[in-house]
Amino acid sequence: MNVTEKILRAHLLSGEPVAGNEVGIRIDQTLTQDATGTMACLQFESMGIDRVRAELAVSYVDHNTVQIGFENADDHDYLQSVAKRYGIVYSKPGNGICHQLHLERFGKPGKTLIGADSHTPTGGGLGMVAIGAGGIDVAVAMGGGPYHIAWPKVVGIRLTGRLAPGLSAKDVILAVLRRFGSKGNVGKVFEYYGPALTTLDVPSRATIANMGAELGVTTSVFPSDAITRAFLKAQGREEDWAPIEADGEDYDETWALDLSTLEPLAAAPHNPGNIETVAEHLGQRVNQIMIGSCTNSSYRDIKTVALMLKGRHVHPDVEVGIACGSKQVVRMLADEGLLGDLIAAGCRILENACGFCIGAHMSPATNAVCLRTSNRNFEGRSGTQSAKVYLVSPETAAAAAIAGAWADPRTCAAPPVAMPEAFTIDDGMFLYRDTAGRGVPGTPILRGPNIGQVPPGKPLPDALDGVATTKAGDKITTDHIMPAGARLKYRSNVPEYAKYVFEHTDPGFYRDASANRDAGKANVIIAGESYGQGSSREHAALCPMYLGVRAVIAKSIERIHRANLINFGIVPFAFADPADYDRVSKGDALRIEGLREAIAGDGRATVRNLSNNTTFDVTTTLSDRQKRLLLAGGLLAAVASGQA
Ligand code: MIC
Ligand code: SF4
């Protein structure tokens, strides 16, 4: 068996392990972050469970830490009180980014983890099966319930050779993205193996696993070996180590990558799958350089940057921001004098949080060219619609910081950073470790005015009488559907946040959808390929549900978003013939007879376009569980009516 299969089989609760078949798996650990966590906790509360039943649940606060206005602070208070009451470990703002912290302090080889964040697969760098999910699925797992996935096809990525100085793990995952692209990988797990693994430390493996999210895979997995053991030992957690390696080369598909042949790469605007070489850009002007995010904010990464910048000054024409991944990273750099080197070099030292990655601050200037070490460069995600964001390695970012322009990091590479024998351990910003799993019953839950209720779903109607309220193109991300950045503070307030659905791609959507809903019409979203790419934010389903969206008809829909749509009672249809996408225009009146029957049956339905008097077929493949959820109007409605 391969590593993925070993872990999944050890956690299998229901279903046949046959590729594509829905299975239920036992979840050992869960994580949430504040932007998804408030909804997950509200949903957990509404399930009426007295305490957390998973082995470990951690609630991180790392996304909304800017705190302009009371909303974020209210969210933090709410999350802290829920954590105390129900037995969740609470990671205070300032402690660091969830994925980096989880790797350092909690991840365990062989365990399963689901997180209400699409980059949860970072844990794959430690030999876990770690999967990104919607908040409500995490709430169920916190309560001890199973998580459902399609049994994956496992793609073996065989790594050979060795990276040249000046290249790093980011270049590896960008090479994988160049080969496989950011769509068409749904239902697969990428498992890394081969002789080059001995050259990749845990943070490097984690970088690769992290950006598997951009491939659209279920997760990415590394074995747990001597390198994993050394990392856990240095984190004071050697007892958490367990060996897990594949028995042979038993994969559904394989691809080999020789690291010795790689050159520095970049993902060009506006998609992480849009890969170019650094060489193509040499000498071109750069305006902003941002180093950090859950992809590249480890001790290894920031120390490499510090060593490259030591004794130099960033070019006067660029601004450089650095956000370390955790308090541990900041402290160790400070103790080694490296933080001083970064400050002396003219870098802006930012809080160890998501920050710039999610457009929460440091939005670039109009038309700016930015080099960022984060994982997503969707249009407008930085907070500036016209900015051109390229995703690069920390080494490429540092080389550009010195030159003020694109530069080859191989010309100014620092000596490789060795993993320390012992990381500096200080868990002082994790609260409620002593009551984890038990909680403190009776703790009052703090609810400021920004903490709303989860709107209830309604059962699916027999026939859908609706309007094609919007028509979107290909690769519409959840950032397009539900913008973050300046709007992030409304995550706990669905009626307010719903005003910004499709804010940039269809500014009239809120008005039109509300009017249709109030007139008793269903809203239908029409979309192209790979709808719902990117983040796990269930608000991209929850807010449309609130606005009366009952179906999405797309050429294809990405995994986490499709699960979220079902959880909120929105039918995820695919065009039976993708060419029919052209037969429907924004504003067309659509009718689907026998909708309930179709969902309960084989998932095939005929859509009548009353505006141009044509018909086309749509399909959806559903497990029995998913059928029940959709018919009831979503997961919470199904729980309330005893159907889940
Ligand atoms: C992201 O990187 O897009 C986020 C913000 O971390 C999201 C979660 C969210 O929208 O809260 C993710 O990746 O799932
Ligand atoms: Fe935070 Fe960015 Fe990572 Fe999302 S991708 S968890 S916003 S650092």
XYZ file of C-alpha atoms and ligand atoms in Angstrom:
666
model
C 0.000 0.000 0.000
C 1.020 3.584 -0.466
C 1.099 6.028 2.483
C -2.262 7.603 1.620
C -4.012 4.249 1.484
C -2.430 3.078 4.742
C -3.695 6.104 6.634
C -7.120 6.202 5.003
C -7.764 2.474 5.468
C -6.845 2.758 9.135
C -9.543 5.440 9.462
C -12.241 3.988 7.208
C -15.699 4.006 8.822
C -18.053 3.424 5.911
C -18.120 2.882 2.169
C -16.133 0.800 -0.301
C -12.583 2.040 -0.897
C -12.965 2.240 -4.659
C -11.797 5.364 -6.510
C -14.626 7.901 -6.787
C -16.826 6.170 -4.213
C -17.879 8.217 -1.192
C -16.372 6.952 2.061
C -16.677 8.137 5.656
C -13.417 8.503 7.569
C -12.652 8.994 11.234
C -11.028 12.317 11.988
C -8.407 12.539 14.740
C -7.702 16.267 14.710
C -9.510 19.397 13.561
C -8.481 22.974 13.047
C -10.391 26.150 12.391
C -9.259 29.721 11.888
C -11.178 32.822 12.846
C -12.492 33.683 9.366
C -14.158 30.282 9.021
C -14.232 29.392 12.696
C -17.052 31.631 13.849
C -19.495 29.886 11.494
C -18.038 26.477 12.346
C -18.511 27.218 16.050
C -22.039 28.589 15.568
C -22.841 25.383 13.697
C -21.185 23.260 16.361
C -23.255 25.047 19.009
C -26.455 24.481 17.042
C -25.758 20.723 16.952
C -26.256 20.601 20.708
C -23.118 18.569 21.532
C -21.723 19.215 25.005
C -18.004 19.015 24.193
C -15.473 18.247 21.502
C -15.174 14.521 20.726
C -12.217 14.531 18.313
C -8.775 13.723 19.821
C -7.769 17.354 19.353
C -9.498 20.501 18.126
C -7.592 23.755 17.755
C -9.113 27.184 17.067
C -6.537 29.543 15.572
C -6.900 33.296 15.236
C -4.698 34.424 12.364
C -6.792 35.868 9.531
C -8.710 38.841 10.919
C -6.200 40.491 13.190
C -6.276 44.015 11.781
C -9.117 45.124 14.054
C -10.369 48.320 12.472
C -13.683 48.518 14.297
C -15.100 46.170 16.899
C -16.018 43.260 14.636
C -12.768 41.263 14.675
C -12.276 41.718 18.393
C -15.841 40.509 19.009
C -15.160 37.449 16.879
C -12.026 36.673 18.882
C -13.932 36.938 22.166
C -16.651 34.668 20.837
C -14.128 32.067 19.635
C -12.218 32.155 22.901
C -15.342 31.594 24.977
C -16.497 28.717 22.758
C -13.034 27.126 22.981
C -13.059 27.259 26.763
C -16.570 25.895 27.087
C -16.316 22.992 24.644
C -12.700 21.827 25.085
C -10.956 23.382 22.097
C -7.347 24.617 22.272
C -7.353 28.350 21.498
C -4.431 29.977 19.717
C -4.429 33.704 20.413
C -3.870 36.296 17.693
C -0.138 36.950 17.457
C 0.755 33.289 18.004
C 1.009 32.661 14.285
C -0.578 31.201 11.166
C -2.660 28.072 11.723
C -0.847 25.732 9.330
C 2.652 26.702 10.453
C 1.638 26.390 14.122
C -0.114 23.076 13.611
C 2.988 21.665 11.932
C 5.204 22.881 14.759
C 3.092 21.944 17.746
C 0.317 19.416 16.971
C 0.623 17.506 13.692
C 1.304 13.774 14.030
C 2.306 11.265 11.346
C -0.423 8.762 10.516
C -3.249 10.900 11.858
C -6.156 12.440 9.983
C -6.816 16.168 10.213
C -9.545 18.262 8.676
C -9.418 22.009 8.784
C -11.767 24.790 7.808
C -9.110 26.156 5.540
C -8.022 24.922 2.134
C -4.324 24.867 3.067
C -4.831 22.310 5.825
C -2.932 19.785 3.608
C 0.253 21.508 4.842
C 0.143 18.742 7.478
C 0.884 16.260 4.674
C 4.497 17.373 5.084
C 4.505 15.436 8.372
C 2.943 12.259 6.959
C -0.663 13.078 7.848
C -3.766 12.878 5.701
C -4.788 16.503 6.204
C -7.747 17.836 4.216
C -9.384 21.239 3.749
C -13.138 21.310 4.318
C -16.087 23.598 4.897
C -16.673 24.865 8.429
C -19.783 22.777 8.924
C -17.915 19.571 8.040
C -15.286 20.516 10.605
C -18.020 21.182 13.170
C -19.327 17.644 12.569
C -15.814 16.183 12.981
C -15.281 18.214 16.174
C -18.388 16.487 17.469
C -16.879 13.084 16.619
C -18.765 12.599 13.333
C -17.176 11.202 10.172
C -15.886 13.231 7.248
C -16.888 12.154 3.764
C -14.654 12.195 0.712
C -14.534 10.427 -2.596
C -11.969 7.612 -2.242
C -9.040 9.173 -4.105
C -6.850 8.133 -6.985
C -3.276 8.392 -5.746
C -0.745 10.013 -8.066
C 2.863 9.184 -7.137
C 5.299 12.036 -7.687
C 8.811 10.598 -7.760
C 11.434 13.161 -6.860
C 15.064 12.576 -7.835
C 18.195 14.731 -7.930
C 18.864 17.760 -5.755
C 17.899 21.427 -5.923
C 20.641 23.864 -6.907
C 21.579 26.539 -4.318
C 19.101 29.417 -4.664
C 16.180 27.096 -5.449
C 13.752 25.696 -2.916
C 10.522 23.799 -2.347
C 8.407 26.567 -3.881
C 10.109 25.927 -7.228
C 9.262 22.230 -6.869
C 5.537 22.800 -6.364
C 5.497 25.422 -9.124
C 6.999 22.762 -11.415
C 4.249 20.335 -10.357
C 1.667 23.053 -11.075
C 3.253 23.628 -14.500
C 2.773 19.943 -15.296
C -0.694 19.377 -13.788
C -2.338 22.835 -13.820
C -4.834 24.279 -11.363
C -7.860 22.368 -12.621
C -8.713 18.803 -13.522
C -7.114 17.214 -10.446
C -10.275 16.784 -8.372
C -10.509 13.468 -6.528
C -6.751 12.844 -6.499
C -4.122 12.729 -3.786
C -0.539 13.545 -4.741
C 1.928 11.398 -2.826
C 5.630 12.280 -2.944
C 8.368 9.658 -2.849
C 11.806 8.906 -4.248
C 15.467 9.482 -3.418
C 15.263 13.298 -3.346
C 13.110 13.213 -0.213
C 16.274 12.869 1.852
C 17.172 16.404 0.676
C 13.839 17.967 1.697
C 13.297 18.950 5.330
C 9.813 19.050 6.885
C 9.175 22.773 6.215
C 10.093 22.214 2.545
C 7.768 19.220 2.325
C 5.074 21.311 3.980
C 5.494 24.057 1.354
C 4.911 21.488 -1.377
C 1.916 19.930 0.393
C 0.479 23.387 1.148
C 0.302 24.445 -2.480
C -1.231 21.158 -3.522
C -4.391 23.106 -2.705
C -3.737 25.104 -5.868
C -3.754 21.888 -7.913
C -7.276 21.229 -6.627
C -6.291 17.822 -5.199
C -7.900 16.334 -2.089
C -4.542 16.480 -0.333
C -0.815 15.875 -0.710
C 1.109 13.380 1.394
C 4.739 12.698 2.273
C 6.022 9.625 4.116
C 7.103 9.878 7.742
C 10.810 9.046 7.949
C 14.008 9.922 9.800
C 13.702 13.557 8.679
C 10.198 13.748 10.136
C 11.487 12.233 13.345
C 14.328 14.752 13.628
C 11.880 17.629 13.111
C 9.509 16.353 15.803
C 12.411 15.722 18.133
C 13.598 19.304 17.651
C 10.042 20.391 18.487
C 10.278 18.382 21.726
C 7.725 15.878 20.376
C 9.701 12.802 19.385
C 7.048 10.634 21.034
C 4.567 11.861 18.401
C 6.630 10.292 15.632
C 5.604 7.085 13.878
C 7.174 5.712 10.696
C 4.976 5.449 7.586
C 6.386 4.623 4.204
C 4.911 3.176 1.030
C 5.455 -0.561 0.525
C 6.263 -0.109 -3.134
C 5.444 2.005 -6.158
C 1.741 1.248 -6.169
C 0.096 4.367 -7.606
C -2.764 5.009 -10.024
C -0.436 7.231 -12.017
C 3.159 8.372 -11.589
C 5.254 11.318 -12.677
C 8.964 11.828 -12.143
C 10.643 15.145 -11.471
C 14.425 15.549 -11.399
C 15.103 18.442 -9.013
C 18.578 18.965 -10.518
C 16.992 20.168 -13.764
C 14.828 22.870 -12.156
C 15.292 26.592 -12.618
C 13.618 29.335 -10.555
C 9.919 29.594 -11.406
C 7.022 31.995 -10.806
C 3.230 31.783 -11.065
C 2.128 34.733 -13.192
C -1.083 36.769 -12.803
C -3.818 35.810 -12.104
C -3.647 32.094 -11.376
C -1.247 29.830 -9.475
C -1.277 27.426 -12.414
C 0.108 30.039 -14.794
C 3.800 29.125 -14.573
C 6.661 31.104 -16.113
C 10.410 31.142 -15.466
C 12.193 33.859 -13.503
C 14.608 34.063 -16.468
C 11.802 35.427 -18.674
C 11.517 38.473 -16.407
C 15.135 39.241 -15.464
C 15.703 42.972 -15.007
C 12.011 43.908 -15.097
C 10.845 46.430 -12.520
C 9.193 45.241 -9.284
C 7.286 47.477 -6.859
C 6.424 45.332 -3.885
C 7.857 42.164 -2.331
C 5.957 40.290 0.366
C 7.510 37.332 2.168
C 5.447 35.055 4.403
C 2.044 33.268 4.354
C 1.434 29.660 5.353
C 3.433 28.519 2.289
C 6.771 30.145 3.061
C 7.037 31.525 6.582
C 9.002 28.834 8.399
C 12.242 29.318 10.283
C 14.030 27.823 7.276
C 12.453 30.253 4.823
C 12.744 33.511 6.746
C 16.257 32.698 7.928
C 17.274 32.101 4.311
C 15.912 35.543 3.406
C 17.679 37.134 6.393
C 20.988 35.565 5.382
C 20.559 36.848 1.831
C 19.769 40.384 3.035
C 22.340 40.509 5.841
C 24.643 43.477 5.434
C 22.664 44.755 2.429
C 19.789 47.182 2.003
C 16.621 46.639 0.028
C 16.533 48.644 -3.182
C 15.079 52.153 -2.680
C 12.363 51.596 -5.304
C 10.706 48.584 -3.610
C 8.799 48.028 -0.411
C 9.467 44.745 1.341
C 7.203 43.212 3.978
C 8.064 40.134 6.053
C 5.515 38.138 8.053
C 6.923 35.174 9.976
C 4.699 32.133 10.379
C 4.777 31.861 14.133
C 5.978 33.271 17.398
C 8.579 30.486 17.433
C 10.028 31.700 14.133
C 10.122 35.343 15.284
C 11.750 34.481 18.590
C 14.408 32.285 17.064
C 15.280 34.881 14.431
C 15.388 37.546 17.135
C 17.632 35.435 19.364
C 20.012 34.805 16.465
C 20.160 38.516 15.593
C 18.561 37.854 12.213
C 15.474 39.940 12.877
C 17.850 42.857 13.388
C 19.450 42.090 10.019
C 16.044 42.215 8.328
C 15.162 45.481 10.023
C 18.565 46.955 9.171
C 17.999 45.940 5.548
C 14.868 48.092 5.459
C 12.151 45.425 5.589
C 8.773 46.154 7.136
C 8.266 43.548 9.839
C 4.617 42.520 9.979
C 2.580 40.587 12.472
C 2.880 36.796 12.233
C -0.540 36.339 10.663
C -2.158 35.893 7.230
C -2.232 39.646 6.643
C -1.128 40.553 3.144
C -1.932 37.098 1.740
C -5.651 37.627 2.167
C -5.594 41.326 1.243
C -6.063 42.368 4.861
C -3.321 44.953 4.600
C -0.406 46.171 2.487
C -2.441 46.234 -0.697
C -0.101 47.272 -3.489
C -0.313 50.487 -5.498
C -2.323 50.754 -8.716
C -0.803 48.595 -11.487
C 2.028 47.497 -9.142
C 4.107 44.422 -9.919
C 4.403 42.324 -6.755
C 6.501 39.288 -5.964
C 4.931 37.320 -3.147
C 5.829 34.019 -1.504
C 2.179 33.186 -0.815
C 0.087 30.639 -2.679
C -2.667 32.550 -4.493
C -2.516 35.411 -6.973
C -6.164 35.633 -7.986
C -7.188 38.948 -9.481
C -7.863 41.496 -6.751
C -6.975 39.159 -3.844
C -4.202 41.531 -2.752
C -6.854 44.230 -2.344
C -5.811 45.989 -5.574
C -7.667 44.928 -8.709
C -4.994 46.197 -11.104
C -1.984 44.719 -9.273
C 0.032 42.004 -10.986
C 1.000 39.429 -8.364
C 3.638 36.771 -9.099
C 4.164 33.863 -6.701
C 7.816 33.026 -6.124
C 10.200 31.350 -3.672
C 11.639 33.256 -0.701
C 15.006 33.165 -2.486
C 13.613 34.801 -5.644
C 11.784 37.368 -3.502
C 14.965 38.244 -1.591
C 17.017 38.519 -4.786
C 14.446 40.984 -6.181
C 14.410 42.932 -2.909
C 18.124 43.582 -3.289
C 18.028 44.337 -7.008
C 14.728 46.265 -7.104
C 13.915 44.145 -10.141
C 13.539 40.480 -11.081
C 16.856 38.768 -10.401
C 18.215 35.228 -10.463
C 18.458 33.945 -6.866
C 21.281 31.615 -7.872
C 23.561 34.645 -8.181
C 23.147 35.635 -4.520
C 22.221 32.367 -2.766
C 22.847 32.033 0.966
C 24.317 28.863 2.510
C 21.616 26.244 3.158
C 19.804 26.596 6.491
C 20.089 23.480 8.627
C 17.202 22.482 10.884
C 18.064 23.355 14.480
C 18.706 20.598 17.028
C 16.018 22.176 19.180
C 13.418 24.773 18.286
C 12.542 27.363 20.926
C 9.349 26.095 22.495
C 6.915 28.446 24.186
C 3.269 27.436 24.094
C 2.169 30.405 26.194
C -0.230 31.679 23.537
C -2.166 28.396 23.342
C -4.966 28.541 25.892
C -7.067 25.744 27.434
C -4.622 22.909 26.744
C -5.372 21.593 30.227
C -9.130 21.388 29.554
C -8.803 20.269 25.901
C -11.420 17.672 25.026
C -13.358 18.325 28.227
C -14.075 22.032 28.283
C -15.419 24.087 31.125
C -19.195 23.555 31.148
C -21.207 26.650 31.906
C -18.642 29.085 30.464
C -20.727 31.995 29.127
C -20.477 32.480 25.362
C -19.578 36.058 24.440
C -21.670 37.317 21.522
C -21.042 40.864 20.304
C -23.419 42.484 17.817
C -21.410 41.144 14.837
C -22.084 37.521 15.779
C -25.131 36.470 13.766
C -27.057 33.252 13.434
C -26.604 30.647 10.734
C -29.588 31.090 8.400
C -31.710 27.923 8.107
C -32.035 26.149 4.764
C -35.374 25.276 3.129
C -36.287 21.907 1.612
C -35.717 21.589 -2.123
C -38.861 22.455 -4.127
C -40.516 19.951 -6.487
C -39.941 22.239 -9.423
C -37.433 25.041 -9.737
C -38.742 28.300 -11.134
C -35.765 30.517 -11.470
C -33.534 33.032 -13.154
C -29.963 32.748 -14.415
C -29.024 35.594 -12.124
C -25.381 35.685 -13.164
C -23.233 34.067 -15.803
C -19.595 33.585 -14.844
C -16.640 32.394 -16.916
C -13.957 29.762 -16.217
C -11.875 29.447 -13.016
C -14.155 31.575 -10.878
C -12.575 31.372 -7.433
C -14.245 31.659 -4.069
C -12.399 35.010 -3.811
C -14.530 36.150 -6.791
C -17.708 34.781 -5.225
C -17.113 36.047 -1.705
C -14.306 38.634 -1.465
C -12.139 38.667 1.661
C -9.777 41.576 2.442
C -11.806 44.611 3.487
C -14.978 42.488 3.696
C -13.470 39.809 5.896
C -14.842 41.322 9.060
C -18.397 40.324 8.106
C -17.679 36.587 8.264
C -19.925 36.186 11.330
C -22.699 38.345 9.890
C -24.281 36.639 6.893
C -26.898 39.320 5.976
C -24.152 41.942 5.831
C -21.548 39.773 4.070
C -24.131 38.666 1.463
C -24.137 42.231 0.085
C -20.714 41.531 -1.420
C -21.381 38.272 -3.301
C -19.716 38.666 -6.756
C -18.821 42.228 -5.720
C -16.270 42.659 -8.515
C -17.475 40.283 -11.227
C -21.200 41.156 -11.076
C -21.803 44.190 -8.859
C -25.590 44.039 -9.387
C -25.840 40.469 -8.088
C -26.939 41.302 -4.567
C -29.691 43.613 -5.820
C -30.936 41.208 -8.516
C -30.738 38.086 -6.369
C -32.543 39.728 -3.452
C -35.314 40.950 -5.793
C -35.742 37.476 -7.321
C -35.792 35.820 -3.910
C -38.366 38.293 -2.606
C -40.506 37.662 -5.714
C -40.431 33.920 -4.962
C -37.997 33.059 -7.772
C -34.966 30.837 -7.322
C -31.563 32.212 -8.298
C -29.332 30.049 -10.489
C -25.606 30.671 -11.027
C -24.242 29.724 -14.452
C -20.481 29.119 -14.620
C -17.694 27.658 -16.738
C -14.840 25.296 -15.827
C -13.491 24.787 -12.321
C -16.076 26.911 -10.515
C -15.237 27.555 -6.833
C -11.454 27.148 -7.044
C -9.337 28.187 -4.119
C -10.408 28.709 -0.564
C -12.653 26.543 1.581
C -14.807 29.490 2.684
C -18.299 28.126 3.029
C -19.638 31.684 2.847
C -19.297 31.262 -0.927
C -22.238 28.845 -0.556
C -23.852 30.169 2.621
C -24.325 33.767 1.436
C -25.695 32.714 -1.980
C -28.083 30.371 -0.107
C -29.199 33.323 2.000
C -29.877 35.211 -1.252
C -32.062 32.379 -2.549
C -29.603 30.565 -4.842
C -30.851 26.985 -5.328
C -28.596 25.683 -8.069
C -25.242 26.219 -9.733
C -24.940 24.961 -13.295
C -21.286 24.854 -14.305
C -18.992 23.029 -16.708
C -17.171 21.716 -13.611
C -17.045 22.485 -9.875
C -14.062 22.123 -7.517
C -14.143 19.669 -4.604
C -14.455 21.737 -1.428
C -16.872 24.221 -2.966
C -19.078 21.434 -4.319
C -19.269 19.893 -0.830
C -20.106 23.307 0.624
C -22.897 23.847 -1.922
C -24.465 20.529 -0.906
C -24.061 21.349 2.783
C -26.103 24.493 2.190
C -28.777 22.946 -0.015
C -27.590 24.311 -3.375
C -27.657 21.733 -6.177
C -24.270 21.469 -7.948
C -25.247 20.650 -11.531
C -22.892 20.106 -14.450
C -23.920 20.732 -18.062
C -24.403 17.293 -19.656
C -22.961 18.876 -22.789
C -20.564 21.727 -21.910
C -21.489 23.436 -25.210
C -24.911 24.181 -23.693
C -23.182 26.837 -21.589
C -23.699 29.056 -24.655
C -27.459 28.466 -24.635
C -28.066 30.446 -21.527
C -27.604 34.159 -20.929
C -27.664 36.250 -17.788
C -31.274 37.056 -16.881
C -32.849 34.073 -18.705
C -35.872 32.488 -17.037
C -35.177 28.817 -16.277
C -37.475 26.016 -15.190
C -36.625 22.517 -13.951
C -39.600 20.179 -13.490
C -39.270 17.196 -11.175
C -36.243 18.544 -9.337
C -36.747 16.521 -6.148
C -37.329 13.396 -8.175
C -34.134 13.992 -10.149
C -32.085 14.508 -6.994
C -33.549 11.440 -5.318
C -32.922 9.481 -8.529
C -30.032 9.516 -10.986
C -29.283 13.272 -10.786
C -30.265 13.996 -14.410
C -32.664 16.846 -15.133
C -33.788 18.921 -18.088
C -33.630 22.696 -17.868
C -36.161 24.632 -19.921
C -34.864 28.040 -20.911
C -38.134 29.983 -21.160
C -36.379 33.061 -22.533
C -35.119 31.460 -25.744
C -37.400 28.429 -25.775
C -34.667 25.803 -25.703
C -33.885 22.934 -23.356
C -30.631 21.407 -22.148
C -29.706 18.575 -19.803
C -27.804 18.809 -16.548
C -26.396 16.098 -14.279
C -25.046 15.637 -10.794
C -23.533 12.574 -9.153
C -24.559 12.236 -5.527
C -24.148 9.726 -2.731
C -27.273 8.773 -0.760
C -26.071 11.011 2.057
C -25.707 13.980 -0.277
C -29.181 13.342 -1.727
C -30.659 13.509 1.755
C -28.866 16.783 2.505
C -30.009 18.445 -0.701
C -33.617 17.325 -0.340
C -33.732 18.605 3.243
C -32.208 22.005 2.355
C -28.680 21.451 3.643
C -26.864 19.782 6.502
C -28.306 21.784 9.393
C -31.838 21.438 8.035
C -31.224 17.691 7.643
C -29.967 17.440 11.245
C -32.981 19.441 12.481
C -35.405 17.156 10.641
C -33.609 13.968 11.691
C -32.489 13.119 8.146
C -28.710 13.320 8.663
C -7.511 31.662 1.842
O -6.298 31.471 1.771
O -8.203 31.959 0.846
C -8.197 31.523 3.189
C -8.613 32.867 3.592
O -7.276 31.031 4.121
C -9.359 30.550 3.013
C -10.233 30.433 4.177
C -11.189 31.571 4.311
O -11.686 32.081 3.301
O -11.432 31.931 5.441
C -8.964 29.136 2.627
O -7.919 28.946 2.047
O -9.750 28.197 2.823
Fe -3.708 32.524 5.671
Fe -2.941 33.010 3.204
Fe -2.500 30.658 4.275
Fe -5.006 31.362 3.640
S -3.308 31.043 2.227
S -4.296 30.369 5.551
S -4.929 33.556 4.084
S -1.617 32.605 4.950
